[in-house]
Short mmCIF file of N, CA, C and O in Angstrom, two decimals:
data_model
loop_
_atom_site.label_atom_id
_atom_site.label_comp_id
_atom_site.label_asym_id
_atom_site.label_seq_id
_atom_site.Cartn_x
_atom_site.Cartn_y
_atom_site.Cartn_z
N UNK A 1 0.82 -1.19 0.00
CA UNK A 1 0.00 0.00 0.00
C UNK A 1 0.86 1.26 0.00
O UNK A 1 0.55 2.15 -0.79
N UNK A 2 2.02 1.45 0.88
CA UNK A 2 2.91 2.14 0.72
C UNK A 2 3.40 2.82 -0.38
O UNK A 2 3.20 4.02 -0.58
N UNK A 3 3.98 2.15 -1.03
CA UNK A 3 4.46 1.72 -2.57
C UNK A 3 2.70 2.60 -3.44
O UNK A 3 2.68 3.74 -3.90
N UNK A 4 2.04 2.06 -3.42
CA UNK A 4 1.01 2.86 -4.01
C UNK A 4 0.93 4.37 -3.86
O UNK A 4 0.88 5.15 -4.81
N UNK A 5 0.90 4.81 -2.29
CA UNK A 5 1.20 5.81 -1.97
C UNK A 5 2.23 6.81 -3.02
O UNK A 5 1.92 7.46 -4.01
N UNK A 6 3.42 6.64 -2.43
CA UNK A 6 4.56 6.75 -3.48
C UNK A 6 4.62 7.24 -4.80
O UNK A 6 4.84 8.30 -5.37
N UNK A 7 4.29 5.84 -5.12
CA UNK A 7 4.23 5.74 -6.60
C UNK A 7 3.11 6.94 -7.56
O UNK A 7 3.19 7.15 -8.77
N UNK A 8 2.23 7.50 -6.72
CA UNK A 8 1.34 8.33 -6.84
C UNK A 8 1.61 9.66 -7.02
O UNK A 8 1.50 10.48 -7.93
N UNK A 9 2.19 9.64 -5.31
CA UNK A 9 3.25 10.75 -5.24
C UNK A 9 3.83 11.20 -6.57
O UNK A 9 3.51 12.17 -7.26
N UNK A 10 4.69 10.36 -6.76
CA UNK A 10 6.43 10.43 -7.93
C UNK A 10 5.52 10.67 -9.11
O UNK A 10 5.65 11.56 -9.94
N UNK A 11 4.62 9.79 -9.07
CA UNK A 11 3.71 10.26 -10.37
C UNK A 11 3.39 11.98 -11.26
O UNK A 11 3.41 12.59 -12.33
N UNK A 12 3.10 12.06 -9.72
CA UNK A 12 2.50 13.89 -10.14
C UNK A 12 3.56 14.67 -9.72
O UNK A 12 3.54 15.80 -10.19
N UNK A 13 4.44 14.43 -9.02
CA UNK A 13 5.80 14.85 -9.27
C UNK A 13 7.02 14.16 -9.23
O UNK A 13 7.15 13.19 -8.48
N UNK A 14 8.23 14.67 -10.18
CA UNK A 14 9.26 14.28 -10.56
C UNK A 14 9.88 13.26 -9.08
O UNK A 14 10.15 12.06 -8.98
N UNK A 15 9.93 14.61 -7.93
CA UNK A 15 10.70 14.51 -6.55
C UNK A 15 9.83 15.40 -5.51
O UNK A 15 9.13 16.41 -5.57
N UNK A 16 10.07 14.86 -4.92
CA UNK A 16 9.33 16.00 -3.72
C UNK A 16 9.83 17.26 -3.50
O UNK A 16 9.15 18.26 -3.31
N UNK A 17 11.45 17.18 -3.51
CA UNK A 17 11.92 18.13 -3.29
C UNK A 17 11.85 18.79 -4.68
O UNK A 17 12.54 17.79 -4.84
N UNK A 18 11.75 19.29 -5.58
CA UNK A 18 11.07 19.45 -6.53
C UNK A 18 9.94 20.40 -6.42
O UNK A 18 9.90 21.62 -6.59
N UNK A 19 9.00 19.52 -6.10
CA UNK A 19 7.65 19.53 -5.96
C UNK A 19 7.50 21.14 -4.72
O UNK A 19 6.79 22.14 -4.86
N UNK A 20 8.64 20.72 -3.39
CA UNK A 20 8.48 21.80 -2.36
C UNK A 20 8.89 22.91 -2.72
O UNK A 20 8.30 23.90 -2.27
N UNK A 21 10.16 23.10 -3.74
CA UNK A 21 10.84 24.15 -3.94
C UNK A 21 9.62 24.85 -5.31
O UNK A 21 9.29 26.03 -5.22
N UNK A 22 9.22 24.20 -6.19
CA UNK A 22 8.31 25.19 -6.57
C UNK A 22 6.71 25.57 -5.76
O UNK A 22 5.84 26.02 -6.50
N UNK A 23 6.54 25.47 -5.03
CA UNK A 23 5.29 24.99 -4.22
C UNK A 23 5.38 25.50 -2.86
O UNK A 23 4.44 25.49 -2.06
N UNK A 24 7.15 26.19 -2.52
CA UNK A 24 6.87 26.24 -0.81
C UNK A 24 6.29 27.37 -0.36
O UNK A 24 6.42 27.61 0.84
N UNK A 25 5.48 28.38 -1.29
CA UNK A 25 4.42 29.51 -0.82
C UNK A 25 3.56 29.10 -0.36
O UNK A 25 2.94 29.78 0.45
N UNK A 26 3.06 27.43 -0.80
CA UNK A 26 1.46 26.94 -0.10
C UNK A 26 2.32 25.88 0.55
O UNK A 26 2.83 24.89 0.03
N UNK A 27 2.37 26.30 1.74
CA UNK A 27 3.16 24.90 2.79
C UNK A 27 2.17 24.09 3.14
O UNK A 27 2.55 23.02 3.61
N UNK A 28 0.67 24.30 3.04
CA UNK A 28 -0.61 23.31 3.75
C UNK A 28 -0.94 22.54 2.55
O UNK A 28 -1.37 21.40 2.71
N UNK A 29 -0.73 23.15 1.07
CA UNK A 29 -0.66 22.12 0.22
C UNK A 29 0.56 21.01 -0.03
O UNK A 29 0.26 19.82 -0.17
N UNK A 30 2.16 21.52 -0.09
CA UNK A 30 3.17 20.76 0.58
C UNK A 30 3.38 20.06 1.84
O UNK A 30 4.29 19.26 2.08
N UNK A 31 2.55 20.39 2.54
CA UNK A 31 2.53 19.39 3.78
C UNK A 31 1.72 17.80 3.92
O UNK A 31 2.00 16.67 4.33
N UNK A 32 0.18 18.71 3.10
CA UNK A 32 -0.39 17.27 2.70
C UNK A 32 0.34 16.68 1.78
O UNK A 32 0.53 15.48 2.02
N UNK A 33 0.77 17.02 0.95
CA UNK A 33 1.19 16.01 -0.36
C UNK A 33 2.35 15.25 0.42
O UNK A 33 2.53 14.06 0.14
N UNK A 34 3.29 15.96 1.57
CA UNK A 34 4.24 14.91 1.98
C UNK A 34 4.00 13.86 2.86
O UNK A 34 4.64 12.83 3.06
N UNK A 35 2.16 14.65 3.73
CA UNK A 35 2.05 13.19 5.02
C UNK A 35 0.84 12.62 3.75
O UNK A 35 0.97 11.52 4.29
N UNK A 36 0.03 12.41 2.84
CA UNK A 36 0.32 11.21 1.37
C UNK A 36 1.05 10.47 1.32
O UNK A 36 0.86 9.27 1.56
N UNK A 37 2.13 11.01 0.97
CA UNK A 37 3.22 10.32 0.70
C UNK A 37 4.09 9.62 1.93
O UNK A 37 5.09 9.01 1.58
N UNK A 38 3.84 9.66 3.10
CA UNK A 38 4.31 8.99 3.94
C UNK A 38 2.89 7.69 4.53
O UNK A 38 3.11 6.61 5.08
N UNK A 39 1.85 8.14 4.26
CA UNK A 39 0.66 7.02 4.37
C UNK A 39 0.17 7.33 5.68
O UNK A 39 0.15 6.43 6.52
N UNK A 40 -0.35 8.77 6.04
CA UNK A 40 -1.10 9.13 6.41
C UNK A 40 -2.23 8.73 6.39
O UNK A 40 -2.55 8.49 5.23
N UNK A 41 -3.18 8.49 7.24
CA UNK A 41 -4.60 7.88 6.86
C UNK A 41 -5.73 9.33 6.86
O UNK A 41 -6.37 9.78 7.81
N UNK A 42 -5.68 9.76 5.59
CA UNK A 42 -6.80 11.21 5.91
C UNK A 42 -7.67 10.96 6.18
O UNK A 42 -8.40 11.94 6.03
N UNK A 43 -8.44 9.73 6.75
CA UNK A 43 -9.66 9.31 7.51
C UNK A 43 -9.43 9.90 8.62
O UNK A 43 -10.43 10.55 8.96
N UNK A 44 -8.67 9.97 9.27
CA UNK A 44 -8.10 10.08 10.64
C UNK A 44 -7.62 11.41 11.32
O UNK A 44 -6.47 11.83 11.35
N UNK A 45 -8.91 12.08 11.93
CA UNK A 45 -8.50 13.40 12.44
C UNK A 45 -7.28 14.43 13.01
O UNK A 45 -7.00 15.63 12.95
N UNK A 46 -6.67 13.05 13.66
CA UNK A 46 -5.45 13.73 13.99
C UNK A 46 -4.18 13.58 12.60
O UNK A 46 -2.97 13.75 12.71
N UNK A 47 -4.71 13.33 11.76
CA UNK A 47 -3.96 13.77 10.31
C UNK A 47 -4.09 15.35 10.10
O UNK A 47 -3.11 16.10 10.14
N UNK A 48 -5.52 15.83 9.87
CA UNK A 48 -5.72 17.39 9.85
C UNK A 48 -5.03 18.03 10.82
O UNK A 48 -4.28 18.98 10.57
N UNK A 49 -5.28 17.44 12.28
CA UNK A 49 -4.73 18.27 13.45
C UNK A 49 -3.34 18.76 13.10
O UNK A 49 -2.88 19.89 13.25
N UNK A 50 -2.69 17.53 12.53
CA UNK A 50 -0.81 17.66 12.51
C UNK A 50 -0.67 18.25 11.34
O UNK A 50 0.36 18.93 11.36
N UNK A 51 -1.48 18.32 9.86
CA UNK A 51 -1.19 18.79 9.06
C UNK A 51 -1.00 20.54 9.38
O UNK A 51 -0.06 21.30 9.15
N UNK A 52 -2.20 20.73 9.93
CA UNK A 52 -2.50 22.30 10.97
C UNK A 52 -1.41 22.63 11.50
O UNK A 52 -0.85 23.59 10.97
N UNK A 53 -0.68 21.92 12.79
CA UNK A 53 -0.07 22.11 13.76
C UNK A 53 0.90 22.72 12.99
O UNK A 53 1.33 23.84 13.27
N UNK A 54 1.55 21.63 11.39
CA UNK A 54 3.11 21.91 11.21
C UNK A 54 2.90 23.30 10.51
O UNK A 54 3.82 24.12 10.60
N UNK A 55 1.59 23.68 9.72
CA UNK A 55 1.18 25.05 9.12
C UNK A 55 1.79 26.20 9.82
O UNK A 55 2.76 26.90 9.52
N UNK A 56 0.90 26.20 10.94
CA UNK A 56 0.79 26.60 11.71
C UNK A 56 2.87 27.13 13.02
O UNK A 56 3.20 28.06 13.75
N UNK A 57 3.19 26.52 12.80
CA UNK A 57 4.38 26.00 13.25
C UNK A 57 5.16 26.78 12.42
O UNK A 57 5.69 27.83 12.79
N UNK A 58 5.25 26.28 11.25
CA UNK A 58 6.01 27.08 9.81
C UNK A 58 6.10 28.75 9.96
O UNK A 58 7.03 29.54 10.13
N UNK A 59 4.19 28.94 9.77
CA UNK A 59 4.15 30.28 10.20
C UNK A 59 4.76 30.83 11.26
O UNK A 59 5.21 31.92 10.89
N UNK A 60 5.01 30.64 12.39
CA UNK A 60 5.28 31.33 13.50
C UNK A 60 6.55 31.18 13.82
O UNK A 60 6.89 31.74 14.86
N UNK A 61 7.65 30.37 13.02
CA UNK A 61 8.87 29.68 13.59
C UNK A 61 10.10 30.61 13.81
O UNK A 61 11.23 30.21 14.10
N UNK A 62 9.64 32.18 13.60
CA UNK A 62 10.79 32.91 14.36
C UNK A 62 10.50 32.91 15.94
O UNK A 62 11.25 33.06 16.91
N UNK A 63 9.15 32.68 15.83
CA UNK A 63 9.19 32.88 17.57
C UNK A 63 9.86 31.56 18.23
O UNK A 63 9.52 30.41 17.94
N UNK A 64 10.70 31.86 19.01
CA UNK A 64 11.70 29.97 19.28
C UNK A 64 10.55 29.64 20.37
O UNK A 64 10.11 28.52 20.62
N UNK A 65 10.18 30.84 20.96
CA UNK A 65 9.33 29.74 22.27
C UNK A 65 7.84 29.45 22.57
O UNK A 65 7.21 29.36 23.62
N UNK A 66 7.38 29.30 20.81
CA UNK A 66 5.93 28.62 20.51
C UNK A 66 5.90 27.22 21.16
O UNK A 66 6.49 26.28 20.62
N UNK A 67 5.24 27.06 22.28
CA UNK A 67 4.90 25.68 22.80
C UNK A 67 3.88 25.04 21.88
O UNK A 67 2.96 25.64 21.32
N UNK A 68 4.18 23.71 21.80
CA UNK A 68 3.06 23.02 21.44
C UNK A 68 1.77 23.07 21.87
O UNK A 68 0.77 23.42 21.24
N UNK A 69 1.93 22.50 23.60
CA UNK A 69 0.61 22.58 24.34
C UNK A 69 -0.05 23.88 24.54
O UNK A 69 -1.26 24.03 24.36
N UNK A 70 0.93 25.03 24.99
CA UNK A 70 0.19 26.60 25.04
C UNK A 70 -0.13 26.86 23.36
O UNK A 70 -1.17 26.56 22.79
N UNK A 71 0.73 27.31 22.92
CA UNK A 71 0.04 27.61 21.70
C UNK A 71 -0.61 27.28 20.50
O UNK A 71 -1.46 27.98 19.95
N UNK A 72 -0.15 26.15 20.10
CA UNK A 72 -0.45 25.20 18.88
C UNK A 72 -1.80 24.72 19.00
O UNK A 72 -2.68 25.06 18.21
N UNK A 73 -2.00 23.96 19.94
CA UNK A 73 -3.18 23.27 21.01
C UNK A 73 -3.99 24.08 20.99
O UNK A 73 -5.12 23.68 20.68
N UNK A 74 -3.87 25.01 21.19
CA UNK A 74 -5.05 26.09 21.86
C UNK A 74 -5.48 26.28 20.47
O UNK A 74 -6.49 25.71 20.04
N UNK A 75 -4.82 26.99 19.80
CA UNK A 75 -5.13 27.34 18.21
C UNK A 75 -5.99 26.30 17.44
O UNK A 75 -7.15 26.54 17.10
N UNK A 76 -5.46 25.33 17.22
CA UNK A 76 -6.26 24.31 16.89
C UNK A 76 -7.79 23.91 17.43
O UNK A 76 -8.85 23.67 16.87
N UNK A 77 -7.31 23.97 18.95
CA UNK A 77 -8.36 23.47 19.78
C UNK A 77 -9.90 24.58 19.07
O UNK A 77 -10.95 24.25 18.51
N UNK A 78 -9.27 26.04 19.48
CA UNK A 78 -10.34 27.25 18.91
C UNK A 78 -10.73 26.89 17.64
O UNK A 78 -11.94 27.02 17.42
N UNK A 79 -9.77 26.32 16.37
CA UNK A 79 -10.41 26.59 15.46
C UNK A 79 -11.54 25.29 15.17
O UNK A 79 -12.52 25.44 14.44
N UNK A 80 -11.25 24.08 15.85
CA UNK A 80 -11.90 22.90 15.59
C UNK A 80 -13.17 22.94 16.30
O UNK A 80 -14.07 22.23 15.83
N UNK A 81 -13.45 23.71 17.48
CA UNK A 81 -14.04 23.71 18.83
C UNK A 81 -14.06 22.66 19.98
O UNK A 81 -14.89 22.51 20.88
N UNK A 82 -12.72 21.87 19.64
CA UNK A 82 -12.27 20.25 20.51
C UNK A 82 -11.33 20.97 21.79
O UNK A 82 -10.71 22.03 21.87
N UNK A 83 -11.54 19.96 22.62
CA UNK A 83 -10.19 20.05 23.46
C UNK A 83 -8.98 19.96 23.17
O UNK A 83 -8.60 19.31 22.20
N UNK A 84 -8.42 20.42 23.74
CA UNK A 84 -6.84 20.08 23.44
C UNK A 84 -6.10 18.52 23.86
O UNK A 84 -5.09 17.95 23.45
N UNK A 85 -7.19 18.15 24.91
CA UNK A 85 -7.08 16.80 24.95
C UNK A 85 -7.46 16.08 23.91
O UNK A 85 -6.71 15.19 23.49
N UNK A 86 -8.42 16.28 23.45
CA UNK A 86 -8.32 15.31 21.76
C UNK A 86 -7.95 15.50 21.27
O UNK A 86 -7.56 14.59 20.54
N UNK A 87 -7.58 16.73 20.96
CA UNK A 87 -6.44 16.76 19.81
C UNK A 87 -4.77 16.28 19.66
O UNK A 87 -4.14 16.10 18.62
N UNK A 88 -4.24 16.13 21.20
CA UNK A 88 -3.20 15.66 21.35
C UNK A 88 -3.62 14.17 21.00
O UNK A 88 -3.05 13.39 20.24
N UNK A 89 -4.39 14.05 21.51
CA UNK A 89 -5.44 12.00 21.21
C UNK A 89 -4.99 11.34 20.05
O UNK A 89 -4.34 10.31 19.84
N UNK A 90 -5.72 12.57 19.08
CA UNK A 90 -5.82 12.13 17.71
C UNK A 90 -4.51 12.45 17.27
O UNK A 90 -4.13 11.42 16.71
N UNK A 91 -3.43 13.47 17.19
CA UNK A 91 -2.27 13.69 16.80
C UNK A 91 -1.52 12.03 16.78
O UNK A 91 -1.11 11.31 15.86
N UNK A 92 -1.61 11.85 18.53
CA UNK A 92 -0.96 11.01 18.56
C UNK A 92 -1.03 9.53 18.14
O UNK A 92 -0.11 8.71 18.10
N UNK A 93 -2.72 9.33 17.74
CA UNK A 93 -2.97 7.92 17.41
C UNK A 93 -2.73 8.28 15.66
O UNK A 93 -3.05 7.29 15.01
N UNK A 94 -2.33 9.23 14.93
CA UNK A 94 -2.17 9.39 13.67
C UNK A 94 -0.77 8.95 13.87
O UNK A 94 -0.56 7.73 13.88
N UNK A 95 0.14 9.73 14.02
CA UNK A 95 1.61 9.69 14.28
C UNK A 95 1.96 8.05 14.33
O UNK A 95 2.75 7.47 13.59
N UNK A 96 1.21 7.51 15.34
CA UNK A 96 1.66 5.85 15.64
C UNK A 96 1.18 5.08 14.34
O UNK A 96 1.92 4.35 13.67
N UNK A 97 0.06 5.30 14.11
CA UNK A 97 -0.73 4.71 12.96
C UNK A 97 0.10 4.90 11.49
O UNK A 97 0.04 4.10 10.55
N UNK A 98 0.72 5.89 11.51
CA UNK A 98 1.84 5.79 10.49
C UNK A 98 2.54 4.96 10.71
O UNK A 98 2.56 3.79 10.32
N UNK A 99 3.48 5.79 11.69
CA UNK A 99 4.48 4.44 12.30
C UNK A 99 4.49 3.14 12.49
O UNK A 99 5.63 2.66 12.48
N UNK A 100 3.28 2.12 12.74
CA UNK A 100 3.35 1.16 12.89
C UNK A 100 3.34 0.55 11.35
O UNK A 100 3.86 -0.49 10.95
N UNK A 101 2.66 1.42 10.72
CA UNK A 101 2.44 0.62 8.93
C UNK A 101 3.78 0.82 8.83
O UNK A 101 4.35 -0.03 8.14
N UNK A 102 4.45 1.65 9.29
CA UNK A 102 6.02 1.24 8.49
C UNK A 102 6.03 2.57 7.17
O UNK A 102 6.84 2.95 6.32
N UNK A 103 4.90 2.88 7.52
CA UNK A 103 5.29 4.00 5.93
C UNK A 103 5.95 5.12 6.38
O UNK A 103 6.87 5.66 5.77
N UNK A 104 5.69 5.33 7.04
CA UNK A 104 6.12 7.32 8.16
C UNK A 104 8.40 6.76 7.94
O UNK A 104 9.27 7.53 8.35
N UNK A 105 8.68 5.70 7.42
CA UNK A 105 10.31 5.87 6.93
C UNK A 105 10.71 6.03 5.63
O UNK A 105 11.88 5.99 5.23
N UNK A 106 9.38 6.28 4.74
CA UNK A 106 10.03 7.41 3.83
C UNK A 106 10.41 8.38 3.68
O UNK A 106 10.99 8.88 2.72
N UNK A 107 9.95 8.97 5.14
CA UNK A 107 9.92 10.72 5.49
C UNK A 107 11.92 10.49 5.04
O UNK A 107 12.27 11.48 4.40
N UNK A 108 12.76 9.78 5.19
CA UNK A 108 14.31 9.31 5.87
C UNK A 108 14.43 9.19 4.13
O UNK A 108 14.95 10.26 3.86
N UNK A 109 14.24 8.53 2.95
CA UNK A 109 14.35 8.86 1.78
C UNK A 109 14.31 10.19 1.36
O UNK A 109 15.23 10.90 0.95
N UNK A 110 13.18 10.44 1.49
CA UNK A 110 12.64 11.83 1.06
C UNK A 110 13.47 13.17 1.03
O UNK A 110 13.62 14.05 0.18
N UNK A 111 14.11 12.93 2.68
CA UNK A 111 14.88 14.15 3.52
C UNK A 111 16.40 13.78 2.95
O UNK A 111 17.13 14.73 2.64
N UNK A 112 16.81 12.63 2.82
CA UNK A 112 18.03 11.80 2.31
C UNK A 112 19.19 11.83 3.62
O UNK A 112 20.40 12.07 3.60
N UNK A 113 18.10 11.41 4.95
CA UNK A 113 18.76 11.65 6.29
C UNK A 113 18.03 10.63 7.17
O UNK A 113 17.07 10.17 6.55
N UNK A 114 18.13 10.23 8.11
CA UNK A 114 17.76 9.05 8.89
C UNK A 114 17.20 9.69 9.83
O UNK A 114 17.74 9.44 10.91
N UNK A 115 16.17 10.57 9.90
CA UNK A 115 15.35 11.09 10.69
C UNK A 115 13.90 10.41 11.61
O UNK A 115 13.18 11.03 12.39
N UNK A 116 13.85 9.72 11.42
CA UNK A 116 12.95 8.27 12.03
C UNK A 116 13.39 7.20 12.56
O UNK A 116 13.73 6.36 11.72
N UNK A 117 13.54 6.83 13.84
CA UNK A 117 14.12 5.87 13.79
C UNK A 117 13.41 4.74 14.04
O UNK A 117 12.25 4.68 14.43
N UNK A 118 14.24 3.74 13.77
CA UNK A 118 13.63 2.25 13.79
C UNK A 118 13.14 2.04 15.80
O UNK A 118 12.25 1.58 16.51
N UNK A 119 14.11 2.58 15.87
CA UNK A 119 13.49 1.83 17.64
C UNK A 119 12.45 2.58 18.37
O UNK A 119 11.82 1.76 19.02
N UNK A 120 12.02 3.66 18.54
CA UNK A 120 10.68 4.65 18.61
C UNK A 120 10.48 5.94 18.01
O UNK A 120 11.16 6.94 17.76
N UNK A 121 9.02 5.44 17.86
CA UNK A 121 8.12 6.78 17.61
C UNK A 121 8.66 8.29 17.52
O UNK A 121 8.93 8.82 18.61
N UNK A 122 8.79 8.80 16.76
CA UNK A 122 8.91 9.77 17.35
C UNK A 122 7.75 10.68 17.70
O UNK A 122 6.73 10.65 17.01
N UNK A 123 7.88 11.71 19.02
CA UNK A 123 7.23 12.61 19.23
C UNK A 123 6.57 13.10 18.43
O UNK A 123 6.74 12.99 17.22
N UNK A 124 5.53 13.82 19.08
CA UNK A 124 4.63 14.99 18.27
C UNK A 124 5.29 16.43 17.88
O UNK A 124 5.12 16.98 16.79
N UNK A 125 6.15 16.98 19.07
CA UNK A 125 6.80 18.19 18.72
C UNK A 125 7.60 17.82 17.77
O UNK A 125 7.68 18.39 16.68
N UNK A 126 8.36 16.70 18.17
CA UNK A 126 9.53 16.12 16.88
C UNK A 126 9.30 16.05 15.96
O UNK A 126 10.14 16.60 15.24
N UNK A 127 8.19 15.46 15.27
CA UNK A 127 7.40 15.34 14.02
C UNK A 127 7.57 16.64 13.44
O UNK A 127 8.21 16.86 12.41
N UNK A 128 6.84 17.65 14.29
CA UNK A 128 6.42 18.95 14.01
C UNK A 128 7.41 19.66 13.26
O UNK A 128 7.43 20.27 12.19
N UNK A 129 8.27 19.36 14.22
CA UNK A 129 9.70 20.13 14.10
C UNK A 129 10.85 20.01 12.81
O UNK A 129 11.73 20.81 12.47
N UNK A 130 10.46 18.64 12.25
CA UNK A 130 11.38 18.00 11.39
C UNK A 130 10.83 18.46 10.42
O UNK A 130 11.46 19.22 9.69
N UNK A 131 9.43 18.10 10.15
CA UNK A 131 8.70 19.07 9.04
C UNK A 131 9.30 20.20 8.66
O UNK A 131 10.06 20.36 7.71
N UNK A 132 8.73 21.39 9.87
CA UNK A 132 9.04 22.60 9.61
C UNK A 132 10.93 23.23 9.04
O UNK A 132 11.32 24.13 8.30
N UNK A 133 11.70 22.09 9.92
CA UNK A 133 12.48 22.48 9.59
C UNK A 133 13.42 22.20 8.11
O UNK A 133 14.46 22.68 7.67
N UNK A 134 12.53 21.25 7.66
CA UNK A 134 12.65 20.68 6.39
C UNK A 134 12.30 21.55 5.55
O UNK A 134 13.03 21.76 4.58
N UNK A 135 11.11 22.25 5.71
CA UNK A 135 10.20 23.43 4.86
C UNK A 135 11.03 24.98 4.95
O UNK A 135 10.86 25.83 4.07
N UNK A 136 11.86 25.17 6.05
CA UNK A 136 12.94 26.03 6.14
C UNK A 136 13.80 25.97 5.57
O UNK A 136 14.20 27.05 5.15
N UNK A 137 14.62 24.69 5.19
CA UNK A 137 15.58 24.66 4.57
C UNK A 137 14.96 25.04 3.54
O UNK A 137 14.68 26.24 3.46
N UNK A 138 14.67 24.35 2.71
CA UNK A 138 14.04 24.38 1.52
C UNK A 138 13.53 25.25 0.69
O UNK A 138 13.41 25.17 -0.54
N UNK A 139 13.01 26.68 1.91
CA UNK A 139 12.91 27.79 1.39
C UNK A 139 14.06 28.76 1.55
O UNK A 139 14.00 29.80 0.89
N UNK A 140 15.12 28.55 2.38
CA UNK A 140 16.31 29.28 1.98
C UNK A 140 16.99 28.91 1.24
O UNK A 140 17.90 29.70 0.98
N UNK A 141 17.01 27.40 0.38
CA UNK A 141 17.94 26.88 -0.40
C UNK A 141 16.82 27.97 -2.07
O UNK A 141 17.42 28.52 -2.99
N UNK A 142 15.55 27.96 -1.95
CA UNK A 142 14.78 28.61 -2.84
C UNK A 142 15.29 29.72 -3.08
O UNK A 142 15.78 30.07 -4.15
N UNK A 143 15.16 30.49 -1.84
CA UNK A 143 15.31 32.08 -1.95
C UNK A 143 16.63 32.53 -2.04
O UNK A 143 16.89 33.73 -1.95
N UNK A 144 17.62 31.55 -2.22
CA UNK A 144 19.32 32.19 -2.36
C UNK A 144 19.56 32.49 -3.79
O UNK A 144 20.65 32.94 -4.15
#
């Protein structure tokens, strides 16, 4: 199923990186196309939540001391009208639900870095973070 994923992906574009560097003005459209391509289940609420969070994240990432739980959470929480307890819920049963299919280690192709590892999960901020900072590079390697 993975492989389908993928293959879908590569289809409609060459490379991802590719794909981000002409594309990284709409980061919520580059964000979905990369958790796609990692086998995200968009059935699954806490897919939107994290797609949001890393948006969201991107936008604000000069500020260094955006918390997840104070700020991200809350934001979300307002715009969905959920708790912040479900939303960490669902973040986190998305995140694993990747992870356990085994697809969430293409993110480690993709990046051409071993950013996932085999022995746990990673975090929610971590997730967040790798994203965004992937979407950073990517736009200073753009804008030079």
């Amino acid at each position: 199923m993975f492989s389908q994923h993928l293959y879908l992906f590569n289809k409609q574009t060459d490379n991802f990186s590719g794909f981000a560097m002409k594309n990284f003005k709409n980061i919520d459209l580059v964000t979905s196309r990369l958790m796609l391509a990692m086998g995200f289940k968009l059935s699954l609420l806490g897919t939107t939540y994290l797609r949001e969070a890393i948006v969201y994240r991107y936008d604000y990432s000069l500020d260094c001391k955006i918390s997840l739980s104070k700020q991200i959470l809350s934001h979300i929480a307002q715009k969905y009208n959920v708790s912040i307890n479900s939303i960490d819920r669902d973040m986190r049963t998305a995140l694993i639900k990747c992870y356990n299919d085994g697809t969430m280690f293409a993110l480690n192709d993709i990046l051409g870095c071993g950013v996932i590892s085999k022995q746990y999960a990673p975090t929610i901020s971590e997730f967040i973070m790798i994203l965004v900072t992937y979407f950073k590079t990517m736009e200073a390697e753009f804008s030079a």
